[in-house]
């Protein structure tokens, strides 16, 4: 069982109107931050105790996250963080390309509110200097979350939050995280600069190339790791 001690810090987020949706938000965020790797068994007792919620509330939260494909229930074994396939990874990147590129394409006239993007770029560079590649990965996901937020659409944000959490699950199979994430520090900066300078079309082109390259790298890592696709092939 992964360390759940940090969940106690999130207890205050539940407030006095604790709901399964809020519990699922917390757990989704923890998955997206890399605290619960694929294959982790989630203990009702440990997590419920850390968050101070009832078993029924927690089970409903688990059900919501299972619907989002982040968790899976294994009969007589419990609830586990889902192990993705390379077919899942392909679909995640297909969704990302459709949504993220459309967001940039629809930005309208500059200037754009890119402070969140700039902060994520700075966080990534800071983590890289500390040789913290998990932190770089987190900053990268934050960058793309901020990019999606430029659309100003709560529906788009909600759609993509589980996609980004699934993306973190995909990153866990990469055995050389620096090799995967380091090139995108500069590429995030290039996209940011293009948006700061009002070059929306250039930013979209850079983003499309970025996502295609990243998809190939992560799928290759999956296949090297022996992950199975939907047809059971390597």
N, CA and C of each residue as an Amber inpcrd file, in Angstrom:
protein
   702
   0.8480000  -1.1980000   0.0000000   0.0000000   0.0000000   0.0000000
   0.8810000   1.2460000   0.0000000   0.6020000   2.1730000  -0.9060000
   1.3770000   3.4030000  -0.9640000   1.1780000   4.2070000   0.3120000
   2.1050000   5.1040000   0.5700000   2.0360000   5.9460000   1.7600000
   0.8230000   6.8630000   1.6590000  -0.0860000   6.7500000   2.6310000
  -1.2980000   7.5940000   2.6090000  -1.2270000   8.6800000   3.6600000
  -0.1060000   8.7970000   4.3420000  -0.0020000   9.7590000   5.4290000
  -0.2830000  11.1790000   4.9450000   0.1930000  11.4830000   3.7310000
  -0.0090000  12.8280000   3.2100000  -1.4540000  13.1810000   2.9650000
  -2.3210000  12.1620000   2.8410000  -3.7300000  12.4480000   2.6130000
  -4.3590000  13.1940000   3.7770000  -3.8200000  12.9950000   4.9750000
  -4.3690000  13.7000000   6.1340000  -4.2850000  15.2120000   5.9330000
  -3.2710000  15.6650000   5.1600000  -3.1460000  17.0970000   4.8870000
  -4.2860000  17.6030000   4.0120000  -4.8880000  16.6820000   3.2450000
  -5.9920000  17.0720000   2.3610000  -7.3370000  17.0510000   3.0640000
  -7.3520000  16.5990000   4.2900000  -8.6240000  16.4390000   5.0020000
  -9.3790000  17.7630000   5.1010000  -8.6260000  18.8420000   5.2920000
  -9.2660000  20.1480000   5.4240000 -10.0090000  20.5530000   4.1610000
  -9.6100000  19.9930000   2.9930000 -10.2630000  20.3420000   1.7420000
 -11.7050000  19.8430000   1.6930000 -11.9940000  18.8510000   2.5110000
 -13.3380000  18.2910000   2.4930000 -14.3560000  19.2280000   3.1330000
 -13.8860000  20.0060000   4.1090000 -14.7690000  20.9500000   4.7710000
 -15.9060000  20.2560000   5.4840000 -16.9740000  20.9630000   5.6640000
 -18.1230000  20.4430000   6.4080000 -19.1410000  19.7930000   5.4750000
 -18.9000000  19.8710000   4.1810000 -19.8320000  19.2920000   3.2220000
 -19.1290000  18.1820000   2.4420000 -18.5560000  17.2420000   3.1950000
 -17.8080000  16.1540000   2.5800000 -18.6940000  15.3420000   1.6480000
 -18.2080000  15.0810000   0.4540000 -18.9490000  14.3030000  -0.5320000
 -17.9980000  13.3550000  -1.2390000 -18.5870000  12.3370000  -1.8650000
 -17.7770000  11.4010000  -2.6470000 -17.0670000  12.1150000  -3.7890000
 -17.7090000  13.1510000  -4.3540000 -17.0740000  13.8890000  -5.4480000
 -15.8060000  14.5900000  -4.9810000 -15.8500000  15.1570000  -3.7790000
 -14.6570000  15.8320000  -3.2630000 -13.5610000  14.8310000  -2.9270000
 -13.9440000  13.6850000  -2.4070000 -12.9530000  12.6420000  -2.1360000
 -12.3110000  12.1840000  -3.4450000 -13.1510000  12.0030000  -4.4700000
 -12.6010000  11.5750000  -5.7620000 -11.6890000  12.6520000  -6.3460000
 -11.9990000  13.9320000  -6.1320000 -11.1210000  15.0130000  -6.5890000
  -9.7430000  14.9050000  -5.9360000  -9.7390000  14.6370000  -4.6360000
  -8.4690000  14.5240000  -3.9090000  -7.6650000  13.3380000  -4.4150000
  -8.3200000  12.1910000  -4.5470000  -7.6040000  11.0000000  -4.9880000
  -7.1260000  11.1430000  -6.4330000  -7.9490000  11.7670000  -7.2680000
  -7.5370000  11.9980000  -8.6440000  -6.2830000  12.8790000  -8.6830000
  -6.2860000  13.9250000  -7.8690000  -5.1160000  14.8060000  -7.8140000
  -3.8810000  14.0600000  -7.3370000  -4.0560000  13.2010000  -6.3470000
  -2.9260000  12.4130000  -5.8520000  -2.3940000  11.4650000  -6.9170000
  -3.2940000  10.8810000  -7.6930000  -2.8540000  10.0280000  -8.7910000
  -2.1000000  10.8570000  -9.8230000  -2.6340000  12.0320000 -10.1450000
  -1.9930000  12.9070000 -11.1250000  -0.6340000  13.4070000 -10.6570000
  -0.4340000  13.5070000  -9.3340000   0.8490000  13.9440000  -8.7910000
   1.8210000  12.7860000  -8.6280000   1.3680000  11.5650000  -8.9170000
   2.2630000  10.4190000  -8.8810000   2.3840000   9.7220000  -7.5460000
   1.4890000  10.0220000  -6.6000000   1.5890000   9.4100000  -5.2750000
   1.1150000   7.9560000  -5.2650000   0.2140000   7.6170000  -6.1720000
  -0.3100000   6.2540000  -6.2440000   0.0400000   5.6590000  -7.6100000
   1.0980000   4.8890000  -7.7060000   1.5080000   4.3070000  -8.9910000
   0.5310000   3.2390000  -9.4770000   0.5830000   2.8940000 -10.7610000
  -0.2530000   1.8130000 -11.2810000  -0.0130000   0.5200000 -10.5060000
  -1.0890000  -0.2090000 -10.2600000  -0.9940000  -1.4620000  -9.5320000
  -1.1140000  -1.3270000  -8.0340000  -1.1480000  -0.0890000  -7.5180000
  -1.2690000   0.1350000  -6.0780000  -2.6560000  -0.2720000  -5.5870000
  -2.6960000  -1.0690000  -4.5270000  -3.9790000  -1.4040000  -3.9040000
  -4.3650000  -0.2760000  -2.9560000  -5.5860000   0.2330000  -3.0910000
  -6.0590000   1.3250000  -2.2570000  -6.8550000   0.7590000  -1.0820000
  -6.3340000   0.9290000   0.0990000  -6.9550000   0.3950000   1.3050000
  -8.0770000   1.3070000   1.7740000  -9.2810000   0.7590000   1.8850000
 -10.4020000   1.5480000   2.3920000 -10.1130000   2.0460000   3.8000000
  -9.5490000   1.1910000   4.6270000  -9.2960000   1.5550000   6.0180000
  -8.2830000   2.6860000   6.1230000  -7.1700000   2.5570000   5.3900000
  -6.1120000   3.5680000   5.4840000  -6.5520000   4.9100000   4.9050000
  -7.1330000   4.8760000   3.7070000  -7.5310000   6.1230000   3.0480000
  -8.7170000   6.7570000   3.7550000  -9.6930000   5.9340000   4.1320000
 -10.8480000   6.4720000   4.8540000 -10.4390000   7.1030000   6.1660000
  -9.4960000   6.4610000   6.8650000  -9.0080000   7.0240000   8.1200000
  -8.2480000   8.3140000   7.9150000  -7.4160000   8.3690000   6.8740000
  -6.6250000   9.5720000   6.6130000  -7.5130000  10.7640000   6.2730000
  -8.5780000  10.5020000   5.5160000  -9.4640000  11.5860000   5.0940000
 -10.6280000  11.8080000   6.0540000 -10.8570000  10.8520000   6.9560000
 -11.9560000  10.9900000   7.9040000 -13.3180000  10.8780000   7.2630000
 -13.4520000   9.9460000   6.3080000 -14.7400000   9.7680000   5.6280000
 -15.2370000   8.3430000   5.8440000 -16.5190000   8.1510000   5.6310000
 -17.1200000   6.8460000   5.8400000 -16.7290000   5.8860000   4.7240000
 -16.8990000   4.6010000   5.0030000 -16.6000000   3.5870000   3.9960000
 -17.5030000   3.7480000   2.7800000 -18.7760000   4.0790000   3.0080000
 -19.6990000   4.2480000   1.8810000 -19.2960000   5.4120000   0.9820000
 -18.8750000   6.5180000   1.6130000 -18.4230000   7.6760000   0.8360000
 -17.2000000   7.3160000   0.0110000 -16.2660000   6.6040000   0.6370000
 -15.0420000   6.2360000  -0.0690000 -15.3400000   5.2760000  -1.2180000
 -16.2360000   4.3380000  -0.9900000 -16.5760000   3.3880000  -2.0540000
 -17.2260000   4.0910000  -3.2420000 -18.0380000   5.1150000  -2.9640000
 -18.6340000   5.8830000  -4.0490000 -17.5560000   6.6460000  -4.8160000
 -16.5670000   7.1900000  -4.0930000 -15.4490000   7.8700000  -4.7560000
 -14.6680000   6.8930000  -5.6250000 -14.4300000   5.7060000  -5.1120000
 -13.7550000   4.6800000  -5.9030000 -14.5600000   4.3620000  -7.1760000
 -15.8870000   4.2970000  -7.0250000 -16.7270000   3.9920000  -8.1790000
 -16.5990000   5.0820000  -9.2440000 -16.5730000   6.3360000  -8.8100000
 -16.4330000   7.4450000  -9.7580000 -15.1080000   7.3760000 -10.5000000
 -14.0450000   7.0650000  -9.7910000 -12.7230000   6.9990000 -10.4210000
 -12.5610000   5.7540000 -11.2800000 -13.2920000   4.6990000 -10.9440000
 -13.3040000   3.5220000 -11.8090000 -13.9700000   3.8650000 -13.1340000
 -15.0410000   4.6600000 -13.0660000 -15.7240000   5.1120000 -14.2780000
 -14.7940000   5.9630000 -15.1420000 -13.8720000   6.6700000 -14.5210000
 -12.9090000   7.4970000 -15.2510000 -11.7000000   6.6940000 -15.7240000
 -11.6980000   5.4010000 -15.4620000 -10.6280000   4.4840000 -15.8820000
  -9.3250000   4.6850000 -15.1170000  -9.4020000   5.3150000 -13.9470000
  -8.2070000   5.4830000 -13.1260000  -8.0270000   4.3250000 -12.1450000
  -9.1320000   3.7190000 -11.7300000  -9.0930000   2.6040000 -10.7970000
  -9.7930000   1.4070000 -11.4180000  -9.5320000   0.2360000 -10.8430000
 -10.2630000  -0.9620000 -11.2420000 -10.5110000  -1.8240000 -10.0180000
 -11.6740000  -2.4550000  -9.9970000 -12.0270000  -3.3600000  -8.9000000
 -11.7210000  -4.7870000  -9.3250000 -10.9300000  -5.4750000  -8.5200000
 -10.6020000  -6.8680000  -8.7780000 -11.3380000  -7.7300000  -7.7620000
 -12.1270000  -8.6590000  -8.2570000 -12.9870000  -9.4760000  -7.4130000
 -12.1770000 -10.1800000  -6.3300000 -12.6520000 -10.0140000  -5.0970000
 -12.0410000 -10.6470000  -3.9160000 -10.6330000 -10.1400000  -3.6000000
 -10.1990000  -9.0920000  -4.2770000  -8.8660000  -8.5410000  -4.0110000
  -8.9120000  -7.0850000  -3.5850000  -9.8560000  -6.3250000  -4.1210000
  -9.9620000  -4.9290000  -3.7320000  -9.8900000  -3.9880000  -4.9160000
  -9.5880000  -2.7230000  -4.6230000  -9.5240000  -1.6660000  -5.6330000
  -8.0590000  -1.2980000  -5.8690000  -7.6790000  -1.2090000  -7.1370000
  -6.3060000  -0.9500000  -7.5230000  -6.2370000   0.2140000  -8.5040000
  -5.1200000   0.9300000  -8.4590000  -4.8460000   1.9270000  -9.4880000
  -4.6020000   1.1710000 -10.7960000  -5.2310000   1.6180000 -11.8300000
  -5.2480000   0.8590000 -13.0900000  -3.8950000   0.8550000 -13.7870000
  -3.5740000  -0.2790000 -14.3780000  -2.4140000  -0.4140000 -15.2580000
  -2.8890000  -0.1640000 -16.6840000  -2.3230000   0.8400000 -17.3460000
  -2.7410000   1.1600000 -18.7050000  -2.0810000   0.2280000 -19.7160000
  -2.6720000   0.1730000 -20.9000000  -2.0800000  -0.5380000 -22.0210000
  -1.5330000   0.4760000 -23.0190000  -0.7660000  -0.0130000 -24.0030000
  -0.2760000   0.9210000 -25.0150000  -1.4260000   1.4650000 -25.8500000
  -2.5180000   0.6910000 -25.9810000  -3.7000000   1.2100000 -26.6830000
  -4.3280000   2.3640000 -25.8960000  -4.3200000   2.2660000 -24.5630000
  -4.7980000   3.3770000 -23.7300000  -3.9650000   4.6260000 -23.9790000
  -2.6510000   4.4430000 -24.0390000  -1.7500000   5.5810000 -24.2310000
  -2.0230000   6.2640000 -25.5680000  -2.1930000   5.4630000 -26.6140000
  -2.5160000   6.0320000 -27.9310000  -3.7860000   6.8750000 -27.8470000
  -4.7870000   6.3710000 -27.1450000  -6.0660000   7.0750000 -27.0500000
  -5.9440000   8.3460000 -26.2230000  -5.1380000   8.3010000 -25.1520000
  -4.9030000   9.4960000 -24.3400000  -4.3100000  10.6100000 -25.1990000
  -3.3100000  10.2600000 -25.9990000  -2.6590000  11.2840000 -26.8220000
  -3.5600000  11.7570000 -27.9570000  -4.3960000  10.8680000 -28.4730000
  -5.3570000  11.2880000 -29.4950000  -6.2980000  12.3420000 -28.9100000
  -6.7760000  12.0900000 -27.6940000  -7.6560000  13.0520000 -27.0230000
  -6.9320000  14.3560000 -26.7400000  -5.7080000  14.2510000 -26.2520000
  -4.9350000  15.4640000 -25.9620000  -4.7450000  16.3170000 -27.2070000
  -4.4040000  15.6860000 -28.3180000  -4.1780000  16.4470000 -29.5490000
  -5.4500000  17.1550000 -29.9960000  -6.5710000  16.4420000 -29.9330000
  -7.8380000  17.0520000 -30.3360000  -8.1810000  18.2600000 -29.4730000
  -8.0230000  18.1130000 -28.1620000  -8.4550000  19.1670000 -27.2440000
  -7.4350000  20.2900000 -27.1500000  -6.1800000  19.9550000 -26.8640000
  -5.1850000  21.0040000 -26.6190000  -4.9390000  21.8650000 -27.8480000
  -4.8240000  21.2370000 -29.0200000  -4.6060000  22.0310000 -30.2280000
  -5.8100000  22.9090000 -30.5390000  -7.0180000  22.3860000 -30.2680000
  -8.2260000  23.1870000 -30.4930000  -8.2760000  24.3840000 -29.5460000
  -7.8100000  24.1880000 -28.3160000  -7.7700000  25.3000000 -27.3620000
  -6.8770000  26.4170000 -27.8880000  -5.6790000  26.0690000 -28.3320000
  -4.7560000  27.0870000 -28.8380000  -5.3200000  27.7430000 -30.0890000
  -5.9030000  26.9400000 -30.9720000  -6.4500000  27.4690000 -32.2200000
  -7.5740000  28.4700000 -31.9640000  -8.3110000  28.2660000 -30.8710000
  -9.4640000  29.1140000 -30.5930000  -9.2070000  30.2640000 -29.6340000
  -7.9540000  30.6020000 -29.4040000  -7.6260000  31.6110000 -28.3910000
  -8.0680000  33.0240000 -28.7570000  -8.2300000  33.2990000 -30.0110000
  -8.6000000  34.6600000 -30.3730000  -7.3780000  35.5660000 -30.4470000
  -7.6010000  36.8530000 -30.2350000  -6.5210000  37.8290000 -30.3830000
  -5.7090000  37.9570000 -29.0980000  -4.3750000  38.1370000 -29.2300000
  -3.5470000  38.3640000 -28.0370000  -3.8450000  39.7420000 -27.4470000
  -3.3670000  39.9800000 -26.2080000  -2.4810000  39.1170000 -25.3970000
  -3.2490000  37.9900000 -24.7060000  -2.5040000  36.9360000 -24.3550000
  -3.0790000  35.7740000 -23.6940000  -2.6280000  35.7280000 -22.2410000
  -3.4860000  35.1860000 -21.3910000  -3.1920000  35.1080000 -19.9510000
  -2.3270000  33.8780000 -19.6750000  -1.0170000  34.0460000 -19.8020000
  -0.1040000  32.8940000 -19.7620000   0.7080000  32.8250000 -18.4630000
   0.2920000  33.5320000 -17.4260000   1.0530000  33.4860000 -16.1760000
   1.1340000  32.0660000 -15.6120000   0.0380000  31.3130000 -15.7110000
   0.0480000  29.9390000 -15.2230000   1.0210000  29.0730000 -15.9900000
   1.0800000  29.2640000 -17.3080000   2.0340000  28.5310000 -18.1350000
   3.4610000  28.8880000 -17.7440000   3.7160000  30.1720000 -17.5380000
   5.0610000  30.6160000 -17.1690000   5.4800000  30.0190000 -15.8300000
   4.5410000  29.9540000 -14.8860000   4.8490000  29.3630000 -13.5910000
   5.2030000  27.8930000 -13.7080000   4.4810000  27.1630000 -14.5590000
   4.7690000  25.7380000 -14.7490000   6.1270000  25.5330000 -15.4080000
   6.4770000  26.4040000 -16.3610000   7.7990000  26.3220000 -16.9880000
   8.8980000  26.5340000 -15.9460000   8.7280000  27.5250000 -15.0900000
   9.7120000  27.7980000 -14.0340000   9.8150000  26.6300000 -13.0640000
   8.6740000  26.0450000 -12.7010000   8.6750000  24.8980000 -11.7900000
   9.4240000  23.7210000 -12.4050000   9.2330000  23.4940000 -13.6980000
   9.9190000  22.3970000 -14.3730000  11.4180000  22.6040000 -14.4010000
  11.8580000  23.8090000 -14.6890000  13.2980000  24.0880000 -14.7280000
  13.9110000  23.9520000 -13.3420000  13.1720000  24.3900000 -12.3240000
  13.6580000  24.2800000 -10.9450000  13.8050000  22.8030000 -10.5370000
  12.8160000  21.9940000 -10.8920000  12.8720000  20.5670000 -10.5660000
  14.0210000  19.8830000 -11.3020000  14.2610000  20.2870000 -12.5480000
  15.3570000  19.6850000 -13.3150000  16.7000000  20.0060000 -12.6830000
  16.8710000  21.2280000 -12.2100000  18.1350000  21.5960000 -11.5550000
  18.3680000  20.7600000 -10.3020000  17.2710000  20.3440000  -9.6620000
  17.3740000  19.5140000  -8.4560000  17.4270000  18.0230000  -8.7860000
  17.4650000  17.7080000 -10.0850000  17.4690000  16.3140000 -10.5510000
  16.2200000  15.5730000 -10.0710000  15.1160000  16.2940000  -9.9910000
  13.8290000  15.7340000  -9.5420000  12.9560000  15.5300000 -10.7700000
  13.0570000  14.3530000 -11.3850000  12.3570000  14.1450000 -12.6460000
  10.8840000  13.8370000 -12.4510000  10.5210000  13.3470000 -11.2770000
   9.0990000  13.2430000 -10.9450000   8.5020000  14.6480000 -10.8650000
   9.2530000  15.5810000 -10.2760000   8.8020000  16.9650000 -10.2030000
   8.7000000  17.6030000 -11.5790000   9.6360000  17.2660000 -12.4730000
   9.5680000  17.7640000 -13.8490000   8.3050000  17.2600000 -14.5360000
   8.0120000  15.9690000 -14.3160000   6.8110000  15.3810000 -14.8970000
   5.5560000  16.0910000 -14.3850000   5.5190000  16.3720000 -13.0820000
   4.3820000  17.0710000 -12.4920000   4.2410000  18.4720000 -13.0900000
   5.3530000  19.1740000 -13.2180000   5.3190000  20.5240000 -13.7960000
   4.8410000  20.4840000 -15.2420000   5.2320000  19.4420000 -15.9590000
   4.8100000  19.3010000 -17.3490000   3.2960000  19.1170000 -17.4380000
   2.7540000  18.2790000 -16.5680000   1.3000000  18.0930000 -16.5550000
   0.6040000  19.4010000 -16.1770000   1.1760000  20.1270000 -15.2130000
   0.6010000  21.4230000 -14.8420000   0.6110000  22.3970000 -16.0250000
   1.6920000  22.3730000 -16.8110000   1.7760000  23.2400000 -17.9860000
   0.6020000  22.9900000 -18.9280000   0.3330000  21.7190000 -19.1940000
  -0.7370000  21.3950000 -20.1370000  -2.1150000  21.6350000 -19.5360000
  -2.2220000  21.4710000 -18.2290000  -3.4850000  21.8000000 -17.5670000
  -3.7580000  23.2990000 -17.6700000  -2.7260000  24.1120000 -17.4820000
  -2.8780000  25.5650000 -17.6180000  -3.1750000  25.9560000 -19.0620000
  -2.6000000  25.2100000 -19.9930000  -2.8730000  25.4790000 -21.4070000
  -4.3520000  25.2510000 -21.7120000  -4.8860000  24.1350000 -21.2310000
  -6.2990000  23.8400000 -21.4330000  -7.1730000  24.9020000 -20.7610000
  -6.7370000  25.3900000 -19.6050000  -7.5140000  26.3900000 -18.8640000
  -7.6550000  27.6980000 -19.6340000  -6.7790000  27.9400000 -20.6130000
  -6.8880000  29.1570000 -21.4200000  -8.2120000  29.2170000 -22.1770000
  -8.8530000  28.0680000 -22.3630000 -10.1440000  28.0570000 -23.0560000
 -11.2380000  28.6950000 -22.2120000 -11.0190000  28.7790000 -20.8930000
 -12.0330000  29.3450000 -20.0120000 -13.2950000  28.5090000 -19.9580000
 -13.1380000  27.1810000 -20.0900000 -14.2830000  26.2840000 -20.1430000
 -14.2040000  25.2660000 -19.0150000 -15.1520000  25.3320000 -18.0900000
 -15.1780000  24.3750000 -16.9910000 -15.3890000  22.9580000 -17.5130000
 -16.1430000  22.7940000 -18.5870000 -16.3810000  21.4620000 -19.1470000
 -15.1000000  20.8710000 -19.7160000 -14.3240000  21.6980000 -20.4020000
 -13.0640000  21.2100000 -20.9540000 -12.0850000  20.8710000 -19.8440000
 -12.0360000  21.7150000 -18.8170000 -11.1690000  21.4230000 -17.6700000
 -11.5440000  20.0870000 -17.0420000 -12.8470000  19.8520000 -16.8750000
 -13.3050000  18.6180000 -16.2460000 -12.9820000  17.4080000 -17.1180000
 -13.1790000  17.5540000 -18.4260000 -12.8510000  16.4640000 -19.3410000
 -11.3850000  16.0740000 -19.2320000 -10.5080000  17.0690000 -19.1740000
  -9.0750000  16.8070000 -19.2650000  -8.4330000  16.4430000 -17.9390000
  -9.0770000  16.7200000 -16.8200000  -8.4170000  16.4310000 -15.5540000
  -8.1900000  14.9320000 -15.3730000  -9.1480000  14.0970000 -15.8010000
  -8.9300000  12.6550000 -15.6880000  -7.9630000  12.1660000 -16.7640000
  -7.9550000  12.8280000 -17.9230000  -6.9940000  12.4640000 -18.9700000
  -5.5670000  12.7040000 -18.4810000  -5.3420000  13.8390000 -17.8030000
  -4.0020000  14.1210000 -17.2880000  -3.6260000  13.1820000 -16.1510000
  -4.6080000  12.7680000 -15.3550000  -4.3180000  11.7820000 -14.3130000
  -3.9260000  10.4460000 -14.9410000  -4.6280000  10.0440000 -16.0000000
  -4.2440000   8.8260000 -16.7210000  -2.8460000   8.9680000 -17.3110000
  -2.5240000  10.1530000 -17.7900000  -1.2000000  10.3810000 -18.3670000
  -0.1120000  10.1050000 -17.3490000  -0.3220000  10.5150000 -16.1100000
   0.6610000  10.2380000 -15.0570000   0.8510000   8.7330000 -14.8910000
  -0.2410000   7.9650000 -14.9810000  -0.1170000   6.5100000 -14.8830000
   0.7600000   5.9780000 -16.0150000   0.6280000   6.5700000 -17.1930000
   1.4520000   6.1420000 -18.3230000   2.9260000   6.4280000 -18.0680000
   3.2210000   7.5670000 -17.4520000   4.6130000   7.9460000 -17.2220000
   5.3300000   6.9860000 -16.2720000   4.5640000   6.2730000 -15.4240000
   5.1940000   5.4060000 -14.4360000   5.9630000   4.2410000 -15.0590000
   5.6360000   3.8570000 -16.2930000   6.3280000   2.7120000 -16.8920000
   7.6610000   3.1100000 -17.5220000   7.9070000   4.4130000 -17.6200000
   9.1250000   4.8880000 -18.2770000  10.3140000   4.6590000 -17.3520000
  11.2890000   3.8770000 -17.8140000  12.4190000   3.5440000 -16.9430000
  13.5230000   4.5920000 -16.9680000  13.4290000   5.5430000 -17.9010000
  14.4030000   6.6380000 -17.9570000  13.6420000   7.9610000 -18.0100000
  13.1010000   8.4130000 -16.8530000  12.2530000   9.6100000 -16.8710000
  12.9800000  10.8620000 -17.3590000  14.2620000  10.9730000 -17.0700000
  14.9780000  12.1620000 -17.5500000  14.9970000  12.1970000 -19.0740000
  15.2530000  11.0640000 -19.6770000  15.2910000  10.9950000 -21.1360000
  13.9580000  11.3720000 -21.7480000  12.8640000  10.9920000 -21.0870000
  11.5330000  11.3250000 -21.5990000  11.2140000  12.8020000 -21.4190000
  11.4340000  13.3150000 -20.1990000  10.8950000  14.6280000 -19.8440000
  11.8210000  15.8060000 -20.1620000  13.1280000  15.6020000 -20.1490000
  14.0480000  16.7330000 -20.2980000  13.8400000  17.5180000 -21.5950000
  13.6410000  16.8470000 -22.7510000  13.4670000  17.6350000 -23.9810000
  12.2660000  18.5700000 -23.9530000  11.2640000  18.2450000 -23.1440000
  10.0380000  19.0400000 -23.1660000  10.1340000  20.2800000 -22.2960000
  11.1920000  20.3900000 -21.5050000  11.4080000  21.6400000 -20.7850000
  11.5810000  22.7880000 -21.7720000  12.4440000  22.5670000 -22.7680000
  12.6830000  23.5990000 -23.7800000  11.4600000  23.7790000 -24.6730000
  10.7780000  22.6900000 -24.9690000   9.6430000  22.7910000 -25.8740000
   8.4690000  23.5080000 -25.2030000   8.2700000  23.2900000 -23.9120000
   7.2590000  24.0640000 -23.1950000   7.5820000  25.5510000 -23.2520000
   8.8580000  25.8510000 -23.0760000   9.2970000  27.2510000 -23.1260000
   9.0400000  27.8580000 -24.5050000   9.2530000  27.0830000 -25.5610000
   9.0140000  27.5810000 -26.9180000   7.5290000  27.8920000 -27.1320000
   6.6680000  27.0010000 -26.6490000   5.2260000  27.2380000 -26.7830000
   4.8220000  28.4820000 -25.9910000   5.3460000  28.5950000 -24.7740000
   5.0580000  29.7690000 -23.9550000   5.4950000  31.0500000 -24.6630000
   6.7060000  31.0520000 -25.1970000   7.2290000  32.2520000 -25.8690000
   6.3670000  32.6250000 -27.0710000   5.9500000  31.6190000 -27.8390000
   5.1040000  31.8910000 -29.0010000   3.7920000  32.5450000 -28.5660000
   3.2150000  32.0690000 -27.4760000   1.9610000  32.6630000 -26.9960000
   2.1860000  34.0510000 -26.4130000   3.2950000  34.2310000 -25.6970000
   3.6080000  35.5540000 -25.1580000   3.7550000  36.5850000 -26.2700000
   4.2570000  36.1530000 -27.4140000   4.4800000  37.0450000 -28.5420000
   3.2800000  37.0930000 -29.4960000   2.1870000  36.4060000 -29.1030000
   0.9710000  36.4590000 -29.9010000   0.9900000  35.5990000 -31.1440000
   1.9690000  34.6730000 -31.2370000   2.0780000  33.8210000 -32.4280000
   1.2910000  32.5250000 -32.1920000  -0.0170000  32.6410000 -32.2460000
  -0.8950000  31.5210000 -31.9260000  -0.7020000  30.3490000 -32.8840000
  -0.6230000  30.6090000 -34.1860000  -0.4660000  29.5290000 -35.1650000
   0.8380000  28.7690000 -34.9340000   1.8850000  29.5040000 -34.6220000
   3.1760000  28.8650000 -34.3430000   3.0900000  28.0060000 -33.0840000
   2.3960000  28.5130000 -32.0740000   2.2320000  27.7450000 -30.8360000
   1.4750000  26.4470000 -31.1050000   0.4440000  26.5160000 -31.9410000
  -0.3090000  25.3010000 -32.2620000   0.5620000  24.2900000 -33.0080000
   1.3720000  24.7730000 -33.9390000   2.2570000  23.8730000 -34.6860000
   3.2580000  23.1980000 -33.7500000   3.8650000  23.9870000 -32.8670000
   4.8220000  23.4340000 -31.9090000   4.1610000  22.4000000 -31.0020000
   2.9340000  22.7050000 -30.5730000   2.2150000  21.8040000 -29.6790000
   1.8790000  20.4910000 -30.3810000   1.4130000  20.5640000 -31.6310000
   1.0590000  19.3460000 -32.3640000   2.2790000  18.4490000 -32.5420000
   3.4190000  19.0360000 -32.8760000   4.6520000  18.2560000 -33.0420000
   5.0880000  17.6570000 -31.7090000   4.9840000  18.4380000 -30.6780000
   5.3300000  18.0220000 -29.3120000   4.5300000  16.7940000 -28.9110000
   3.2050000  16.8650000 -29.0820000   2.3420000  15.7750000 -28.6520000
   2.5950000  14.5070000 -29.4640000   2.8650000  14.6630000 -30.7370000
   3.1410000  13.4950000 -31.5710000   4.4490000  12.8320000 -31.1580000
   5.4700000  13.6320000 -30.8940000   6.7460000  13.0830000 -30.4410000
   6.6020000  12.4000000 -29.0840000   5.8720000  13.0380000 -28.1780000
   5.6860000  12.4750000 -26.8480000   4.9240000  11.1490000 -26.9220000
   3.9010000  11.1060000 -27.7610000   3.1400000   9.8610000 -27.9260000
   4.0580000   8.7210000 -28.3580000   4.8800000   8.9680000 -29.3400000
   5.7810000   7.9130000 -29.8250000   6.7330000   7.4520000 -28.7330000
   7.2710000   8.3960000 -27.9650000   8.2170000   8.0400000 -26.9130000
   7.5670000   7.1910000 -25.8210000   6.3630000   7.6060000 -25.3950000
   5.7120000   6.8840000 -24.3040000   5.2290000   5.5100000 -24.7720000
   4.6770000   5.4250000 -25.9720000   4.2410000   4.1240000 -26.4890000
   5.4400000   3.1870000 -26.6480000   6.5560000   3.7150000 -27.1370000
   7.7610000   2.8850000 -27.2480000   8.1960000   2.3750000 -25.8840000
   8.1150000   3.2370000 -24.8630000   8.4800000   2.8220000 -23.5090000
   7.5510000   1.7230000 -23.0220000   6.2750000   1.8450000 -23.3470000
   5.3070000   0.8180000 -22.9550000   5.6490000  -0.5200000 -23.5920000
   5.9640000  -0.4770000 -24.8580000   6.2490000  -1.7320000 -25.5570000
   7.5450000  -2.3590000 -25.0660000   8.5230000  -1.5310000 -24.7360000
   9.7620000  -2.0770000 -24.1720000   9.5230000  -2.6940000 -22.8060000
   8.5460000  -2.1400000 -22.0580000   8.2770000  -2.6360000 -20.7120000
   7.4810000  -3.9390000 -20.7250000   6.9590000  -4.3190000 -21.9010000
   6.1790000  -5.5450000 -21.9800000   4.7090000  -5.3470000 -21.7150000
   4.2440000  -4.0850000 -21.6210000   2.8090000  -3.8410000 -21.4240000
   2.0280000  -4.3900000 -22.5970000   0.8270000  -4.8890000 -22.3340000
   0.0150000  -5.5270000 -23.3660000  -1.0050000  -4.5520000 -23.9350000
  -1.2590000  -4.7100000 -25.2400000  -2.3360000  -3.9090000 -25.8070000
  -3.6510000  -4.6570000 -25.6660000  -4.7070000  -4.1150000 -26.2000000
  -6.0400000  -4.6890000 -26.0080000  -6.1650000  -6.0780000 -26.6200000
  -5.3070000  -6.3930000 -27.5900000  -5.3910000  -7.6920000 -28.2380000
  -4.4350000  -8.6940000 -27.6040000  -3.7150000  -8.2380000 -26.5300000
  -2.8250000  -9.1320000 -25.8210000  -1.4460000  -9.2320000 -26.4210000
  -1.1290000  -8.4310000 -27.4360000   0.2020000  -8.4560000 -28.0240000
   1.1000000  -7.5070000 -27.2730000   2.4380000  -7.6570000 -27.4250000
   3.3540000  -6.8150000 -26.7010000   3.5060000  -5.4660000 -27.3360000
